Backbone as JSON, one array per atom type, in Angstrom:
{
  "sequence": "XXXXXXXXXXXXXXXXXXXXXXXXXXXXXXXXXXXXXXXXXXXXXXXXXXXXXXXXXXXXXXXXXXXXXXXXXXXXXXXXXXXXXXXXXXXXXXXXXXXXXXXXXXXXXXXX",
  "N": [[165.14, -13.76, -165.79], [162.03, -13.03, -164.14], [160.27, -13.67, -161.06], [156.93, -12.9, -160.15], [155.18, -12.99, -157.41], [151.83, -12.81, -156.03], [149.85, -12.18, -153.03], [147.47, -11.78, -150.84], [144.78, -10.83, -151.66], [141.08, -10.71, -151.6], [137.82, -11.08, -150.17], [135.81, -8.22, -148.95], [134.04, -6.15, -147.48], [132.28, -3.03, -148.52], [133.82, -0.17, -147.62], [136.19, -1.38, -146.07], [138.91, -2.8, -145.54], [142.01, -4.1, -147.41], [145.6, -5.37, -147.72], [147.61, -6.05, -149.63], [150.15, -7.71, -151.7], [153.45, -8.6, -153.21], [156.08, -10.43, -154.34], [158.9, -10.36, -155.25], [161.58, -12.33, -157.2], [163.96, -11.98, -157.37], [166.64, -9.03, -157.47], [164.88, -5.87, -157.77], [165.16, -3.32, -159.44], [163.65, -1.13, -160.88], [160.84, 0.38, -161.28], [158.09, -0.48, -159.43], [154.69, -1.39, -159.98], [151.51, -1.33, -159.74], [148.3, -2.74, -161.33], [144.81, -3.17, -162.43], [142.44, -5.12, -163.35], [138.64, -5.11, -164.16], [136.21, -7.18, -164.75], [135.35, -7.24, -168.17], [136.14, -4.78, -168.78], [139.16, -3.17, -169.64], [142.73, -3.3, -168.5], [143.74, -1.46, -166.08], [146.27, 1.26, -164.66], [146.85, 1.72, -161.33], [148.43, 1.96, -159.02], [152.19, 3.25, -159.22], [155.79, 2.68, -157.96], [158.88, 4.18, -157.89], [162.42, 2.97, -157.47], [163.65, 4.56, -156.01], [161.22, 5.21, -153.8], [159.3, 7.33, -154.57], [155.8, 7.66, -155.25], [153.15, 7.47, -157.64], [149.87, 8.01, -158.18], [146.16, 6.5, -159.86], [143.53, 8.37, -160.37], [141.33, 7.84, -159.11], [141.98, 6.16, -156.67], [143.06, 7.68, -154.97], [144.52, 8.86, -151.86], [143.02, 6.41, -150.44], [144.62, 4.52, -151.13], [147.85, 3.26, -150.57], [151.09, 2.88, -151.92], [153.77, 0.83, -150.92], [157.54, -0.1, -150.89], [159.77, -2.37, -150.0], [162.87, -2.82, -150.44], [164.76, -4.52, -149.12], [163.6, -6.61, -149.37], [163.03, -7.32, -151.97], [160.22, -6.56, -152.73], [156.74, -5.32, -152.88], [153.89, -3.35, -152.26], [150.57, -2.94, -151.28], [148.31, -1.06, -149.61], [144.86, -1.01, -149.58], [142.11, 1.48, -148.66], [138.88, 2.1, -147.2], [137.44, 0.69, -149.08], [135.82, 0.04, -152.6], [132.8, -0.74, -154.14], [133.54, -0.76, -156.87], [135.84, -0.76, -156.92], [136.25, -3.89, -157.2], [138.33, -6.11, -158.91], [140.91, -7.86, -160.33], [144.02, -8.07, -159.49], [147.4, -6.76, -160.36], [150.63, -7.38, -160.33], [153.12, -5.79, -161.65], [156.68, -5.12, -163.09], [159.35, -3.81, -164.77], [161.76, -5.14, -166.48], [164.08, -5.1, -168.44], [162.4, -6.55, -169.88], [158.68, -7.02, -169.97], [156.93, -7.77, -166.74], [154.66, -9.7, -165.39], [152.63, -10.45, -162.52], [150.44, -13.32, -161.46], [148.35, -12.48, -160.69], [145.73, -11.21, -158.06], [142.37, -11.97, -156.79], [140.52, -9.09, -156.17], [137.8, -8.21, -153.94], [134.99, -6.49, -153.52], [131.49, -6.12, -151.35], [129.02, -6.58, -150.12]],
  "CA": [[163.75, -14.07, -165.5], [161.69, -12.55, -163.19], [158.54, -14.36, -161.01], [156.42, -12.34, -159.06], [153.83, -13.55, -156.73], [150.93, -11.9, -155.86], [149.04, -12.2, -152.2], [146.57, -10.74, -150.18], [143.37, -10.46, -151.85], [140.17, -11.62, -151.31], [136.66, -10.55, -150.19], [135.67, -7.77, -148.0], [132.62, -5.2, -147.61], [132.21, -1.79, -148.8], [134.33, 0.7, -146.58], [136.75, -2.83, -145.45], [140.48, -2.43, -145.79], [143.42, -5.05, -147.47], [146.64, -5.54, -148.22], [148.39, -6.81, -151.44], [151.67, -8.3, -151.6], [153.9, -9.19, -154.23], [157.46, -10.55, -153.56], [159.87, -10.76, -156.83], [162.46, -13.53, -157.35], [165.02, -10.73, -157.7], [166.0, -7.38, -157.08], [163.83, -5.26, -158.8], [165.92, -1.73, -159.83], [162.87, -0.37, -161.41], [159.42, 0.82, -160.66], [156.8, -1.32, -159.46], [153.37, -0.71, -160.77], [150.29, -2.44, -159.3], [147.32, -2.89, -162.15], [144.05, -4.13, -161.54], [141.15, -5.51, -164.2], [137.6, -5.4, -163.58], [135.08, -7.58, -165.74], [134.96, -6.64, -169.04], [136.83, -3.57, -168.99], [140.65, -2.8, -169.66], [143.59, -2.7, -167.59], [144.29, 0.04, -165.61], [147.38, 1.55, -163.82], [146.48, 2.06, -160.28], [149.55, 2.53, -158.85], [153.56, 2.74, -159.08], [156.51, 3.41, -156.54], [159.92, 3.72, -157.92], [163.19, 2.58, -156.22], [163.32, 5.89, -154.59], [159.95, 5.73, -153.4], [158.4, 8.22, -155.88], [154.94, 7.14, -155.99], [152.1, 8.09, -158.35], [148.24, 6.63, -158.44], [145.37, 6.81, -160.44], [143.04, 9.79, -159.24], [139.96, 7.28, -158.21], [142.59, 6.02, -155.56], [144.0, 8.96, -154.28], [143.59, 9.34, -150.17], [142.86, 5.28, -150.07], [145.32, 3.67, -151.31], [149.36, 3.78, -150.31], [151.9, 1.85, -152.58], [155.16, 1.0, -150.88], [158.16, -1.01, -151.47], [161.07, -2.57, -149.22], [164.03, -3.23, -151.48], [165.63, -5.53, -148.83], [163.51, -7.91, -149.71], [162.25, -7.43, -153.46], [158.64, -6.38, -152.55], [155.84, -4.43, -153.05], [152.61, -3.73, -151.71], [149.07, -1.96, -151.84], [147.1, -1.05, -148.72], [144.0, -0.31, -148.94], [141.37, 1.31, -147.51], [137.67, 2.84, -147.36], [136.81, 0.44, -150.69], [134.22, 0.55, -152.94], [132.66, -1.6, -155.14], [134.11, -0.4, -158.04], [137.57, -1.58, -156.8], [136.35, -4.93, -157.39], [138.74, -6.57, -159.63], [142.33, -8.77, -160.63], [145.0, -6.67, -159.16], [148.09, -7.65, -160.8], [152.13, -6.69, -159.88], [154.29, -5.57, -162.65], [157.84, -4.77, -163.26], [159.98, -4.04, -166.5], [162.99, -5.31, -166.29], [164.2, -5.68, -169.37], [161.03, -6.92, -170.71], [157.73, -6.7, -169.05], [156.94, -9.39, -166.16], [153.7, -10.05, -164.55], [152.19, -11.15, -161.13], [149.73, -14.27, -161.52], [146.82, -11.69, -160.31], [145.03, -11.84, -156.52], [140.92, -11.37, -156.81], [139.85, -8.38, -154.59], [136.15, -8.57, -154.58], [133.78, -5.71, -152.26], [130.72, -6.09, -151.85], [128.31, -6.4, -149.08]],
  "C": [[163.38, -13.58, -164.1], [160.66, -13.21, -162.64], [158.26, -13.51, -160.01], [155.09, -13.0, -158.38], [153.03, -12.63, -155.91], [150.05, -12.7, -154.5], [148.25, -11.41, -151.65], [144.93, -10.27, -150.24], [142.15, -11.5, -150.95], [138.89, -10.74, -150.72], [136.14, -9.88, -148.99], [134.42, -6.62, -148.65], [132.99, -4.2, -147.78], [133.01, -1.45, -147.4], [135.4, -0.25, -145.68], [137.94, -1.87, -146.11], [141.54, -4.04, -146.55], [144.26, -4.86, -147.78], [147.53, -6.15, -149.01], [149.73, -6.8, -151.13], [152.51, -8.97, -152.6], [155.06, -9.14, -154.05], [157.88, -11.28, -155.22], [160.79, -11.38, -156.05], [164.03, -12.9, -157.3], [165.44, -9.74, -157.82], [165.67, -6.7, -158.23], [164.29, -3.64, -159.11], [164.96, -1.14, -160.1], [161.36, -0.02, -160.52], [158.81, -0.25, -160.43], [155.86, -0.8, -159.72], [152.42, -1.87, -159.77], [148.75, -1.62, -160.39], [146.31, -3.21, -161.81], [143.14, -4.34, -163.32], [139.97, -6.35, -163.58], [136.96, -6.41, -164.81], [134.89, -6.89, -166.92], [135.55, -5.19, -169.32], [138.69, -3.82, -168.98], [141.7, -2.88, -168.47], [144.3, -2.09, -166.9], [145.6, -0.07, -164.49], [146.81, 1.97, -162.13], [147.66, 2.9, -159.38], [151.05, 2.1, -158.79], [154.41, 3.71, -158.05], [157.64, 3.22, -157.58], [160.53, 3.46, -156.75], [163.3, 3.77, -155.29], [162.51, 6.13, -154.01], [158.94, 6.62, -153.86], [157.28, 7.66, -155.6], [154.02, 7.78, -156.38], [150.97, 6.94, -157.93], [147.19, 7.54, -159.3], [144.13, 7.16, -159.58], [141.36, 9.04, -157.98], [140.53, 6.69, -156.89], [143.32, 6.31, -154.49], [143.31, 9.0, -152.93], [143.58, 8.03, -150.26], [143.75, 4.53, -150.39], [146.9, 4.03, -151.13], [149.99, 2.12, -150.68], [153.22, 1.92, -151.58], [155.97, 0.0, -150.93], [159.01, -1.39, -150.13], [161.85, -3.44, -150.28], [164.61, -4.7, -150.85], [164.98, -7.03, -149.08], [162.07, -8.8, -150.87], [160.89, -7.58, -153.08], [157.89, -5.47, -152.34], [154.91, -4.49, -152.66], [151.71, -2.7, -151.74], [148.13, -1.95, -150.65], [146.05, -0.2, -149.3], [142.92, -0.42, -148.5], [139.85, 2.05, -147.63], [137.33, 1.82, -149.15], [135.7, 0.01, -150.91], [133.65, -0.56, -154.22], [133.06, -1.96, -156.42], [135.77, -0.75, -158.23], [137.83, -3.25, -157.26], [137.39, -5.38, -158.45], [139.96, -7.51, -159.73], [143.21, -7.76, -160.16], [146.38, -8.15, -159.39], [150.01, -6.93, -160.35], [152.47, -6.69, -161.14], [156.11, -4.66, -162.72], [158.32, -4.89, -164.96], [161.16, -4.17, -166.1], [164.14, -6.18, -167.59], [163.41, -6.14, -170.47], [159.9, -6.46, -169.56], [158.17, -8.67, -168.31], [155.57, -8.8, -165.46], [153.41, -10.75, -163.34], [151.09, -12.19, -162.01], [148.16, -13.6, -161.52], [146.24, -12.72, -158.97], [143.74, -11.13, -156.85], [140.94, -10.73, -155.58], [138.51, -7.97, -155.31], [135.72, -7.25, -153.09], [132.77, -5.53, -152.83], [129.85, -6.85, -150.55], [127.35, -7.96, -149.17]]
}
């Protein structure tokens, strides 16, 4: 079993910056992913880091957003920065480890 907890969000203005935080129960061998869901729409991949640092993102977050991990102490995280209203949403941590596991979800809200 895996628990991840999810911090960091919360409500800032167009062009504002935060930082997301999600600290697993255990070491995490695999990729992290960070998700987000807006209102009414689907859940999208935003972005993942493997353990090597690899990371990919989805192209509306490219340039603002930087995923990175520290192994020593099972955690992941999501700065960012220049955001836009459209970022509004549930941003959630995931790992597969074996099965899937989920973060709880932290609301990041922009919006003037």
């Amino acid at each position: 079993q895996v628990q991840l907890v999810e911090s960091g969000g919360g409500l800032v203005q167009p062009g504002g910056s935060l930082r997301l935080s999600c600290i697993a129960s255990s070491v995490i061998s695999s990729a992290f992913r960070w998700y987000r869901q807006a209102p009414g729409k689907q859940r999208e991949l935003v972005a993942g880091i493997g353990y090597d640092g690899n990371t990919a993102y989805v192209d509306s977050v490219k340039g603002r957003f930087t995923i990175s991990r520290d192994n020593n102490i099972n955690a992941v995280f999501l700065q960012m920065r220049r955001l836009k209203p459209e970022d509004t949403a549930v941003y959630y941590c995931y790992v597969f480890e074996g099965r899937d596991y989920w973060g709880q979800g932290t609301q990041v809200t922009v919006s003037s």
